[in-house]
Coordinates of N, CA and C in Angstrom, one line a residue:
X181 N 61.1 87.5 100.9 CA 62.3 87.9 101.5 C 62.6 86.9 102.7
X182 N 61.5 86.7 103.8 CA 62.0 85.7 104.9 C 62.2 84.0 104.4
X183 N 61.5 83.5 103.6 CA 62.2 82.4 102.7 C 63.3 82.3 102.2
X184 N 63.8 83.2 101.6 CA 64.8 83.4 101.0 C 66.3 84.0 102.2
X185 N 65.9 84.3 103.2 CA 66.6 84.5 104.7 C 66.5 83.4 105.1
X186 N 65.3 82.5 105.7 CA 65.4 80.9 106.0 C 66.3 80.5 104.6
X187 N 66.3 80.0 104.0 CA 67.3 79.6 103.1 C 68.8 80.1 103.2
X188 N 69.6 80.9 103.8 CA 70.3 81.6 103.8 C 70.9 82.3 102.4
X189 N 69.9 83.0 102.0 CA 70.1 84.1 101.1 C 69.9 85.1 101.3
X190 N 71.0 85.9 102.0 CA 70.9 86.9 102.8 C 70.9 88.1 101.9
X191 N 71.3 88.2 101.0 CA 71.9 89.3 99.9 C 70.8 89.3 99.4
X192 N 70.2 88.1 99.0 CA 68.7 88.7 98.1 C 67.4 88.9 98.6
X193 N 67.4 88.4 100.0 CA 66.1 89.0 101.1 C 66.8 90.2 101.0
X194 N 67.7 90.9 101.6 CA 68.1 92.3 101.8 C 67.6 92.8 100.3
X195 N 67.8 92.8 98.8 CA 67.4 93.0 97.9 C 66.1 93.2 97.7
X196 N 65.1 92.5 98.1 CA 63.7 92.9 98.3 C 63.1 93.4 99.1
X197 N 63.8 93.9 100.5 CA 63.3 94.6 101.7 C 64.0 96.0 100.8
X198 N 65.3 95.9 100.3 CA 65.2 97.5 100.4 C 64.4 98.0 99.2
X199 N 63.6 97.3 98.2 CA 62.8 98.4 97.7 C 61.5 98.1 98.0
X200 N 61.6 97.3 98.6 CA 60.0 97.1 99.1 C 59.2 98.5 100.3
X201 N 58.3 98.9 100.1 CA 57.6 100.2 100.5 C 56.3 99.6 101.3
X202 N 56.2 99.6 102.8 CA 55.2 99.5 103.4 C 54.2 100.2 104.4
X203 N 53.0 100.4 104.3 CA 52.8 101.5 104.8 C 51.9 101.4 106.2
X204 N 51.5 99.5 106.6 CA 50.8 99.3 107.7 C 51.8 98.7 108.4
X205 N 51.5 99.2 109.7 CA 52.5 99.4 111.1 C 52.8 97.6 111.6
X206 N 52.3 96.6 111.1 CA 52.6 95.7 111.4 C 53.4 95.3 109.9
X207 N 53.0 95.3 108.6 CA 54.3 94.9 108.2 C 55.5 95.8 107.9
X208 N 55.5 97.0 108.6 CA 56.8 97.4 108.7 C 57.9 96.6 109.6
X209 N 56.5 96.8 111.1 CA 57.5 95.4 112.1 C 58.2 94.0 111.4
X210 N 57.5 94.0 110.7 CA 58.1 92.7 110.5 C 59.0 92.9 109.1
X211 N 59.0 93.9 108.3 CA 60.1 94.1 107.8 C 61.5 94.7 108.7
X212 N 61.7 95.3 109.6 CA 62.3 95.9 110.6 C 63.3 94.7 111.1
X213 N 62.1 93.6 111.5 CA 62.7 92.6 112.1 C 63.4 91.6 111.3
X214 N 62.7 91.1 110.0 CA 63.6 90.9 108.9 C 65.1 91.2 108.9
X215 N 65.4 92.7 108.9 CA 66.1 93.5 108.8 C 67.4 92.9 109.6
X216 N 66.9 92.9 110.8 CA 67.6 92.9 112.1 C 68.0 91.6 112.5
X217 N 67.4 90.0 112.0 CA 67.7 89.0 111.7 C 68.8 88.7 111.0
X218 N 68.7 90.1 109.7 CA 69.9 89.5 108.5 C 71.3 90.2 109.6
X219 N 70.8 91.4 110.0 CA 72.0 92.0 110.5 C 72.7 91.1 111.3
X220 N 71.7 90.3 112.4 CA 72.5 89.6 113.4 C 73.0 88.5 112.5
X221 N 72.4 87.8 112.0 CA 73.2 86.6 111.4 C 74.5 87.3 110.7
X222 N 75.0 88.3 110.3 CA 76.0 89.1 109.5 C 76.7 89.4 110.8
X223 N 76.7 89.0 111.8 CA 77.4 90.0 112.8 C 77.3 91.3 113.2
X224 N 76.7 92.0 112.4 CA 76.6 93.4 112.3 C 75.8 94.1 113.9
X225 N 75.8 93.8 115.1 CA 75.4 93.9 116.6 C 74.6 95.2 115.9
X226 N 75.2 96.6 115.9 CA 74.9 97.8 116.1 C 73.7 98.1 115.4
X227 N 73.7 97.6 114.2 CA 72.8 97.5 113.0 C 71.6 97.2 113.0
X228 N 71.8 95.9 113.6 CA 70.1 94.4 114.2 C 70.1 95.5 115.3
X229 N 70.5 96.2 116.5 CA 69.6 96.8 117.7 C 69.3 97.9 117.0
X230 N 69.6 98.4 116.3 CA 68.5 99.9 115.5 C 67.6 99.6 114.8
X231 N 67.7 98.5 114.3 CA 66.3 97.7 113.6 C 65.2 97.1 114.4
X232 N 65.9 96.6 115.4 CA 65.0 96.1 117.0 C 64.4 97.0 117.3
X233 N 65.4 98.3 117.5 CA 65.0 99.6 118.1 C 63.4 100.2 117.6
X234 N 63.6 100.4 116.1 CA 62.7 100.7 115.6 C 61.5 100.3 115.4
X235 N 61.8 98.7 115.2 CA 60.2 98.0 115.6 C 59.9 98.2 116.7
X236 N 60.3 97.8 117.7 CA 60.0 98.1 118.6 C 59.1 99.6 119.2
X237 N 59.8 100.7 118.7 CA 59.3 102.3 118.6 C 58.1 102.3 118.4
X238 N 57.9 100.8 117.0 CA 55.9 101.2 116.1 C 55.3 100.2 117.0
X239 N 55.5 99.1 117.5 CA 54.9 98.2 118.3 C 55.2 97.9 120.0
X240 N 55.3 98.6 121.2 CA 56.4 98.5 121.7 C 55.9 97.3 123.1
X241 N 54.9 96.7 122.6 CA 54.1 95.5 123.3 C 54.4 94.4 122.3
X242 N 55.4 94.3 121.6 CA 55.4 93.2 120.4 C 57.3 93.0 121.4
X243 N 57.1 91.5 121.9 CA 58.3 91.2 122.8 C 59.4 90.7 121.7
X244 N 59.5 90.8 120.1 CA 60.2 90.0 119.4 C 61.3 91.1 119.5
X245 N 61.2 92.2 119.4 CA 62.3 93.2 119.1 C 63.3 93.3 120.3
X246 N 62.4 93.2 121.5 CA 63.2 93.0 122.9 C 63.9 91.5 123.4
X247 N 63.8 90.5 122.2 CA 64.1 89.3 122.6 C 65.3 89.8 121.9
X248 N 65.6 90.3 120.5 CA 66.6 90.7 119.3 C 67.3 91.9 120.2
X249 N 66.7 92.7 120.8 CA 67.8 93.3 121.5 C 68.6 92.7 122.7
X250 N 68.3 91.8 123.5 CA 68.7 90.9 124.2 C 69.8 90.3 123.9
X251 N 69.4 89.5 122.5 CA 70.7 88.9 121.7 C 71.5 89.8 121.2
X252 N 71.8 90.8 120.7 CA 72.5 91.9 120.3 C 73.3 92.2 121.6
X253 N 72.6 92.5 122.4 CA 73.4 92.8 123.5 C 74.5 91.7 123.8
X254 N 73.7 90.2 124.1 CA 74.3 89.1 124.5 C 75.5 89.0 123.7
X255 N 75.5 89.1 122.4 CA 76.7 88.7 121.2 C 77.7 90.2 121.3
X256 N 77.6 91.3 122.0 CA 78.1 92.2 121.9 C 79.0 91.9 123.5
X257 N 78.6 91.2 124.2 CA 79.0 91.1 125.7 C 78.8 91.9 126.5
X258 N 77.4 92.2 126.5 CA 76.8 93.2 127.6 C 75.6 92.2 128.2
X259 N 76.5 91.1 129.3 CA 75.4 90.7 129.8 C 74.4 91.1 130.3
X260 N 74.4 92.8 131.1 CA 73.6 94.0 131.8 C 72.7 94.1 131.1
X261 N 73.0 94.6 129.6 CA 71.5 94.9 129.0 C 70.8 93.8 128.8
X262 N 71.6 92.9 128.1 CA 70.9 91.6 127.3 C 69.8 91.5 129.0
X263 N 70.2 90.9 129.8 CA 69.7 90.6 131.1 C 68.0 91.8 131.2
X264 N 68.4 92.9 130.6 CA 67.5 93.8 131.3 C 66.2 93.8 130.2
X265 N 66.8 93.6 128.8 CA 65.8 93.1 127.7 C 64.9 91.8 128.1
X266 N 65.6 90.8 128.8 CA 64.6 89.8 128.7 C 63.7 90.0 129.9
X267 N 64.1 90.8 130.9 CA 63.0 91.1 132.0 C 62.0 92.1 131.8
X268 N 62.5 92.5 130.3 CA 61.4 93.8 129.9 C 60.5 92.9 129.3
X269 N 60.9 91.9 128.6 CA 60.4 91.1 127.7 C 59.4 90.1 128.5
X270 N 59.6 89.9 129.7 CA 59.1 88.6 130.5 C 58.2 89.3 131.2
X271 N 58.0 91.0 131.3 CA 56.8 91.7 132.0 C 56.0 91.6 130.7
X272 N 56.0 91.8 129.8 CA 55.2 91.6 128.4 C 54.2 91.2 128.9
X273 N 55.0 89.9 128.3 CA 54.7 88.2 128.1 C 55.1 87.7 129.0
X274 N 54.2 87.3 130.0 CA 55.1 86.2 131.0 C 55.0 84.5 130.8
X275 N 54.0 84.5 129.9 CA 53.9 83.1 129.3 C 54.4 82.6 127.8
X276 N 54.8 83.7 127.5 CA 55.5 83.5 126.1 C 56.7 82.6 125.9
X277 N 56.2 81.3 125.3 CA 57.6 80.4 125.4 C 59.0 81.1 124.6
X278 N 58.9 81.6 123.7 CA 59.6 82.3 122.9 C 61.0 83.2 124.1
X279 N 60.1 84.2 124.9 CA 60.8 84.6 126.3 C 61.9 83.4 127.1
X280 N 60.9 82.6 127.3 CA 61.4 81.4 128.5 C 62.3 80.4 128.1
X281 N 62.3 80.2 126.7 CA 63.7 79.6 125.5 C 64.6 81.0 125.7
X282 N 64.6 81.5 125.5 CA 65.6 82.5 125.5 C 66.4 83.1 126.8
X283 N 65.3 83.5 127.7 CA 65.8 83.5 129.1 C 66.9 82.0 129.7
X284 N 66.1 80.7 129.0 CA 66.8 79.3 129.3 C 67.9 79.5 129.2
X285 N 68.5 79.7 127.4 CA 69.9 79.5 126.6 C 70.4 80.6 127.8
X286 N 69.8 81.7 127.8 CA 71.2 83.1 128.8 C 71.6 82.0 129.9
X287 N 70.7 81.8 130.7 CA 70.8 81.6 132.1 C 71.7 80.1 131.9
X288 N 71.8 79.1 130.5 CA 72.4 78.4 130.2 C 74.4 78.5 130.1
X289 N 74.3 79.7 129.3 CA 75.6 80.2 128.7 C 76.2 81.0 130.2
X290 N 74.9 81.4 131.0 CA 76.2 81.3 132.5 C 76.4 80.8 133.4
X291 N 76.2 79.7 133.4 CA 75.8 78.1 133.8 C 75.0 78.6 135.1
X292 N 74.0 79.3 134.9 CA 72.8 79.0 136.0 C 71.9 78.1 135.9
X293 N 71.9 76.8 135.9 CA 71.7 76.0 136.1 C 70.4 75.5 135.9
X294 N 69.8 75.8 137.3 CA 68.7 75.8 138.2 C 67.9 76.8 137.0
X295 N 67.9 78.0 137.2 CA 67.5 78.7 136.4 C 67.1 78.3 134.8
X296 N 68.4 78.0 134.2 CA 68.2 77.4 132.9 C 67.0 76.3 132.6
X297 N 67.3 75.2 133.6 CA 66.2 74.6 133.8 C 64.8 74.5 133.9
X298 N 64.4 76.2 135.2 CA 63.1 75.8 135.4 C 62.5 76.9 133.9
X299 N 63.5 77.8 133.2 CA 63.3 78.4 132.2 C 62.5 77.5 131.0
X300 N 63.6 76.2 130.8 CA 63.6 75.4 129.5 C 62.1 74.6 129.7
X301 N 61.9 74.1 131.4 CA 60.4 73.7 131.4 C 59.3 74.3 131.0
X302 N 59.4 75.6 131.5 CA 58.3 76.6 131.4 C 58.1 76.8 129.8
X303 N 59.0 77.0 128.7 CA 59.1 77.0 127.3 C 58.2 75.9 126.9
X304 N 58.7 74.4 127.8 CA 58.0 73.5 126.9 C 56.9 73.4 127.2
X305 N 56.4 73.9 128.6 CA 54.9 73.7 128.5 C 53.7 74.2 127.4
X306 N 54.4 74.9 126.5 CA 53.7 75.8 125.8 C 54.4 75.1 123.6
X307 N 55.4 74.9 124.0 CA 56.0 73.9 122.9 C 55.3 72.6 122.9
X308 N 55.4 72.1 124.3 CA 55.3 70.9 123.9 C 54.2 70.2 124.0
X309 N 53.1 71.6 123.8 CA 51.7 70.9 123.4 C 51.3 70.7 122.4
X310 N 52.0 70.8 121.2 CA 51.9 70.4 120.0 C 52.4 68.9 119.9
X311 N 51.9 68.1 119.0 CA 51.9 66.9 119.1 C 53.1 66.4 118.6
X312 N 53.3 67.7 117.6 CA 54.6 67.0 116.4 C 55.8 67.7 117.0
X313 N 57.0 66.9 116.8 CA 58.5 67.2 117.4 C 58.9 68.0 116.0
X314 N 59.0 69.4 116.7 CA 58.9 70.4 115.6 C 60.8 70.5 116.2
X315 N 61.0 71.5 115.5 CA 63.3 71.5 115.6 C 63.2 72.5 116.8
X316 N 62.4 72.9 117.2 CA 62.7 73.8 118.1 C 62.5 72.9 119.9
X317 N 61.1 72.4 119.6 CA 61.2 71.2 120.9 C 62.4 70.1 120.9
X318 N 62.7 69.9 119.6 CA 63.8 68.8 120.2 C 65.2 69.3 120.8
X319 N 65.5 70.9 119.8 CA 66.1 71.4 120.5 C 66.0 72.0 122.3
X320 N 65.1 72.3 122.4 CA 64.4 72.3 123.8 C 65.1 71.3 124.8
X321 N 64.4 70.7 124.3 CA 64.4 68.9 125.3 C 65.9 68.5 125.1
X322 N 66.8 68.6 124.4 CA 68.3 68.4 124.0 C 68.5 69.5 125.1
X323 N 68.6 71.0 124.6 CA 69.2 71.6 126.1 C 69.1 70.9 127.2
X324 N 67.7 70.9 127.8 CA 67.1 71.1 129.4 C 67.6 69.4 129.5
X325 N 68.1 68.5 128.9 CA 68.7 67.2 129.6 C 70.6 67.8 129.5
X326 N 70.9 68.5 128.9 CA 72.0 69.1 129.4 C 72.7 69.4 130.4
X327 N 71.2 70.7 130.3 CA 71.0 71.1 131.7 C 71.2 70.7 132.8
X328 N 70.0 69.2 133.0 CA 70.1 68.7 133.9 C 71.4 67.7 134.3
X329 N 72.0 67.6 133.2 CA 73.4 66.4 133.4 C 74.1 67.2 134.4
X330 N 74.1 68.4 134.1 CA 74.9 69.5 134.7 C 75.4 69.7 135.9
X331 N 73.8 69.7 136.0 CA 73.2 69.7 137.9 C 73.3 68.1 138.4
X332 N 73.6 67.3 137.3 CA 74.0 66.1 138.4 C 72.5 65.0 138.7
X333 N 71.8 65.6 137.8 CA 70.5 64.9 137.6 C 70.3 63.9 136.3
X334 N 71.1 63.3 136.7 CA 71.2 62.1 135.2 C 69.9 61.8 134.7
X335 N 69.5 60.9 136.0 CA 67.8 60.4 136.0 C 67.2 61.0 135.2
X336 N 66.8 62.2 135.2 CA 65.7 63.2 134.7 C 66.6 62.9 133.5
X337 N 67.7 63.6 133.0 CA 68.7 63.6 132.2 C 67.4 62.4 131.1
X338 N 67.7 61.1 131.2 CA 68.0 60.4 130.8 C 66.6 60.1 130.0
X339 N 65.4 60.2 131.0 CA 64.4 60.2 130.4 C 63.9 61.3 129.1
X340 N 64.5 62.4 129.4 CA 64.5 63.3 128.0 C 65.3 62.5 126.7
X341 N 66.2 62.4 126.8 CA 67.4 61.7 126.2 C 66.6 60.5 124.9
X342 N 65.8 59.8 126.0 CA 65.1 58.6 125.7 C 64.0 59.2 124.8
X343 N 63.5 60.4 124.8 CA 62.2 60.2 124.5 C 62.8 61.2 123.3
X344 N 64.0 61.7 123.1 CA 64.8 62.8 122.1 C 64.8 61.3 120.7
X345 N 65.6 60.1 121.2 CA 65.9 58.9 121.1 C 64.7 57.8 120.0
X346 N 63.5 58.1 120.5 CA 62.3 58.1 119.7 C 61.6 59.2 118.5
X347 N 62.2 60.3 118.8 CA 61.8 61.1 118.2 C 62.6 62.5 117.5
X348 N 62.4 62.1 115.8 CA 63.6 63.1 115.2 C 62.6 64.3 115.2
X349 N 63.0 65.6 114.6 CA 62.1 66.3 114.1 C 60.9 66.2 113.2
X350 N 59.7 66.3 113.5 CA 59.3 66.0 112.1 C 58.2 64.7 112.3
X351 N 58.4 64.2 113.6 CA 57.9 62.4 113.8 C 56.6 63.3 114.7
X352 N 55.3 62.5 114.6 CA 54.4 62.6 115.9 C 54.5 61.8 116.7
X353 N 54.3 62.7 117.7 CA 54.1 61.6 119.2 C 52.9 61.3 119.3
X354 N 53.4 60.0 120.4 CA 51.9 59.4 120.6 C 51.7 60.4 121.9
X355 N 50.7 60.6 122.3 CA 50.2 61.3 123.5 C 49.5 60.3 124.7

């Protein structure tokens, strides 16, 4: 079902989550979250937070459900909650890059700047200890030189830019 959702086959992941029957508390979470994935990609806000909700309810130390309620909120225009989900999420996990990408984009989309910034660094320290430029670090490093153009920091800007410039997804870096 999550293959078939990374593929964008959403109708036929949904097809095998609903008759699928699980009875240990972690892959229900992650069927839950499945769930709540397809909803958000569908627009469906109210949908993906009851599905959040619920994993969350069996796991309530697992920050993935509170990062999905965050965005539910975000796409619904409640920056209040979204805001309060990722501070619930950042007592968790305070080193969870997953958190600190996501805290980034918010603090991005209201142009806090500064914030976005020291968010997008804190993510990469934990991203970008992997050797290989996976789609999520280059996405990364594309924001946070954004970011920085933003604030008027070309400099910095530019050395991201350069090093984005060398490296597609997929390529290893030299270290």
């Amino acid at each position: 079902a999550e293959s078939l959702f990374i593929q964008r086959k959403a109708d036929e992941a949904l097809a095998i989550l609903n008759v699928m029957t699980v009875s240990k508390p972690e892959l229900k979470v992650k069927r839950l979250l499945l769930l709540a994935n397809i909803a958000l990609a569908n627009k469906k806000y109210a949908e993906a937070s009851t599905y959040f909700d619920d994993a969350l309810n069996i796991d309530t130390k697992n920050i993935t459900p509170l990062i999905g309620l965050s965005k539910s909120a975000f796409y619904q225009k409640d920056t209040t909650k979204a805001k309060k989900y990722i501070t619930k999420a950042e007592q968790i996990a305070p080193s969870d890059p997953q958190v600190w990408l996501w805290k980034a984009q918010f603090a991005q989309y209201n142009k806090q700047w500064r914030v976005s910034e020291d968010a997008y660094i804190k993510a990469l320290e934990d991203i970008g200890s992997v050797d290989i430029m996976t789609f999520q670090k280059y996405k990364t490093i594309s924001d946070l030189a954004i970011v920085l153009r933003e604030q008027g920091k070309a400099d910095e800007a530019f050395v991201y830019e350069q090093i984005l410039a060398k490296s597609s997804p997929g390529t290893i870096m030299s270290t």
